[in-house]
Coordinates of C-alpha atoms in Angstrom, one line a residue:
M1 CA 7.4 -22.9 19.3
S2 CA 10.4 -21.9 17.2
I3 CA 11.6 -18.4 16.9
F4 CA 11.0 -18.5 13.2
I5 CA 7.4 -19.4 13.6
S6 CA 6.9 -16.8 16.3
F7 CA 8.3 -14.1 14.1
L8 CA 6.4 -15.3 11.1
E9 CA 3.2 -14.9 13.1
I10 CA 4.3 -11.4 14.2
G11 CA 5.0 -10.4 10.6
F12 CA 1.7 -11.7 9.4
S13 CA -0.2 -9.9 12.2
H14 CA 1.9 -6.7 11.6
I15 CA 0.7 -6.4 8.0
L16 CA -2.9 -7.0 8.8
E17 CA -2.8 -4.4 11.6
G18 CA -0.8 -1.9 9.5
Y19 CA -3.6 0.2 8.1
D20 CA -1.1 2.5 6.3
H21 CA 0.5 -0.4 4.4
L22 CA -3.0 -1.9 3.7
L23 CA -4.1 1.5 2.3
F24 CA -1.0 1.6 0.0
L25 CA -1.5 -2.0 -1.1
T26 CA -5.1 -1.4 -1.8
G27 CA -4.1 1.6 -3.9
L28 CA -1.8 -0.6 -5.9
I29 CA -4.5 -3.3 -6.3
I30 CA -7.5 -1.2 -7.3
V31 CA -6.2 -0.2 -10.8
S32 CA -4.9 -3.6 -11.7
K33 CA -7.2 -5.3 -14.2
N34 CA -5.7 -8.8 -13.6
F35 CA -3.1 -10.7 -11.6
K36 CA -0.7 -10.6 -14.5
Q37 CA -0.7 -6.8 -14.4
L38 CA -0.6 -6.8 -10.5
L39 CA 2.3 -9.3 -10.2
P40 CA 5.2 -7.1 -11.3
V41 CA 4.0 -4.2 -9.1
V42 CA 3.6 -6.3 -6.0
T43 CA 6.9 -8.1 -6.7
A44 CA 8.8 -4.8 -7.0
F45 CA 7.2 -3.6 -3.8
T46 CA 8.1 -6.8 -2.0
I47 CA 11.8 -6.8 -3.2
A48 CA 12.2 -3.2 -2.1
H49 CA 10.6 -3.4 1.3
S50 CA 12.4 -6.7 2.0
T51 CA 15.7 -5.0 1.2
T52 CA 15.2 -2.0 3.5
L53 CA 13.5 -4.1 6.2
I54 CA 16.7 -6.3 6.5
L55 CA 19.1 -3.4 6.2
S56 CA 17.3 -1.3 8.7
A57 CA 16.6 -4.1 11.2
L58 CA 20.3 -5.0 11.2
E59 CA 21.0 -1.3 11.7
I60 CA 23.1 -1.2 8.5
I61 CA 21.1 1.8 7.5
S62 CA 19.2 4.1 9.9
L63 CA 16.3 6.4 8.9
N64 CA 14.5 8.9 11.1
S65 CA 11.3 7.2 12.1
L66 CA 9.2 10.4 11.9
L67 CA 10.5 11.1 8.4
T68 CA 9.9 7.4 7.4
E69 CA 6.3 7.3 8.7
T70 CA 5.5 10.7 7.1
L71 CA 6.9 9.5 3.8
I72 CA 4.8 6.3 4.1
A73 CA 1.7 8.5 4.5
A74 CA 2.8 10.6 1.6
S75 CA 3.1 7.5 -0.5
I76 CA -0.5 6.7 0.3
V77 CA -1.6 10.2 -0.9
Y78 CA 0.5 9.8 -4.0
V79 CA -0.9 6.4 -5.0
G80 CA -4.4 7.5 -4.4
A81 CA -4.0 10.7 -6.5
E82 CA -2.1 8.8 -9.2
N83 CA -5.0 6.4 -9.5
I84 CA -7.4 9.3 -10.0
F85 CA -5.4 11.4 -12.4
K86 CA -3.4 8.9 -14.4
K87 CA -4.9 6.5 -16.9
N88 CA -1.8 4.5 -17.9
F89 CA -0.2 2.5 -15.2
N90 CA 2.6 0.9 -17.3
G91 CA 5.8 1.1 -15.3
R92 CA 4.0 1.3 -12.0
W93 CA 6.4 -1.3 -10.7
S94 CA 9.0 1.5 -10.4
I95 CA 6.8 3.6 -8.2
A96 CA 6.0 0.5 -6.1
F97 CA 9.7 -0.2 -5.8
G98 CA 10.6 3.3 -4.7
F99 CA 7.9 3.5 -2.1
G100 CA 8.6 -0.1 -1.1
L101 CA 12.0 1.0 0.1
I102 CA 10.4 3.5 2.4
H103 CA 7.7 1.0 3.6
G104 CA 10.5 -1.5 4.5
A105 CA 12.1 1.0 6.7
G106 CA 8.7 1.5 8.4
F107 CA 8.3 -2.3 8.9
S108 CA 11.7 -2.5 10.5
G109 CA 10.8 0.0 13.2
H110 CA 8.5 -2.7 14.8
L111 CA 11.1 -5.4 14.2
T112 CA 14.2 -3.8 15.5
G113 CA 13.1 -3.8 19.1
L114 CA 12.0 -7.4 18.9
L115 CA 15.3 -8.5 17.3
K116 CA 17.2 -7.2 20.4
T117 CA 15.4 -9.8 22.5
V118 CA 16.9 -12.6 20.4
M119 CA 20.3 -11.2 19.6
G120 CA 22.1 -13.2 22.3
A121 CA 20.3 -16.4 21.2
G122 CA 21.9 -16.3 17.7
K123 CA 18.5 -16.4 16.1
V124 CA 18.6 -13.0 14.3
W125 CA 18.4 -14.4 10.8
S126 CA 15.7 -16.9 11.6
S127 CA 13.7 -14.1 13.3
L128 CA 14.3 -11.7 10.4
I129 CA 13.4 -14.2 7.7
G130 CA 10.3 -15.4 9.7
F131 CA 9.1 -11.8 10.1
N132 CA 9.6 -11.0 6.4
I133 CA 7.9 -14.2 5.2
G134 CA 5.0 -13.4 7.6
I135 CA 4.6 -9.9 6.0
E136 CA 4.6 -11.5 2.6
L137 CA 2.0 -14.1 3.6
G138 CA -0.1 -11.3 5.0
Q139 CA 0.2 -9.3 1.8
V140 CA -0.7 -12.4 -0.3
A141 CA -3.8 -13.0 2.0
V142 CA -4.8 -9.3 1.5
I143 CA -4.4 -9.6 -2.3
L144 CA -6.3 -12.9 -2.5
I145 CA -9.2 -11.3 -0.6
A146 CA -9.2 -7.7 -1.9
F147 CA -8.5 -8.3 -5.6
P148 CA -11.5 -10.6 -6.3
L149 CA -13.7 -8.5 -4.0
L150 CA -12.8 -5.3 -5.9
F151 CA -13.3 -7.1 -9.1
L152 CA -16.8 -8.2 -8.1
I153 CA -17.6 -4.6 -6.9
G154 CA -16.3 -3.4 -10.3
K155 CA -19.0 -5.6 -12.0
K156 CA -21.7 -3.7 -10.2
V157 CA -20.2 -0.2 -10.2
A158 CA -18.4 1.4 -13.2
Q159 CA -14.6 0.7 -12.8
E160 CA -13.8 4.4 -13.1
T161 CA -16.2 5.3 -10.3
L162 CA -14.8 2.5 -8.1
V163 CA -11.3 3.6 -8.7
T164 CA -12.2 7.3 -8.0
V165 CA -14.1 6.6 -4.8
F166 CA -11.6 4.2 -3.3
S167 CA -8.6 6.2 -4.4
S168 CA -10.1 9.5 -3.1
T169 CA -10.6 7.8 0.3
I170 CA -7.1 6.3 0.2
A171 CA -5.5 9.7 -0.6
A172 CA -7.6 11.5 2.1
A173 CA -6.6 8.9 4.7
G174 CA -3.0 9.4 3.7
F175 CA -3.3 13.1 4.1
V176 CA -4.8 12.7 7.6
L177 CA -1.9 10.4 8.5
I178 CA 0.6 13.1 7.4
V179 CA -1.1 15.6 9.6
V180 CA -1.3 13.2 12.6
R181 CA 2.3 12.1 12.2
L182 CA 3.6 15.7 11.9
W183 CA 1.5 17.5 14.5
F184 CA 0.1 15.0 17.0

């Protein structure tokens, strides 16, 4: 199996196992009324996290992992709270972009160690691109499952109630992650 495919599978698995990233992504999805509204938000998040993923994995930039993981948890609290208290989500792509920069540094923590195993093989770019595409495919899979599911639930439950319940849970989970990451 090629290095590219191996890292693609690792990236795909990483997003599906990364509950913190899934919480954040769900927070972005839940207030979107349609794919047209969701697309710029997810695109901004993707561009941002891809940028810092590459820069961090290649050790061009280096961020403290405790700080990065705590900021990721804080981004979850923020998106959950914003969903509850804000009613207009125009320009949300800028928030997704800013937090995407932080999430990319978090993704790279897992990737950096794996890249060291292929450094000598001259396969760094193939590995890096495979991992990143795997993450993107995982995100697309989550969106293609979660968005219609949330839409269907929204037909049975008032949209405002749905957003409040899910977003409160997302924010609370983010707060727990902050506590765990700082003190345990």
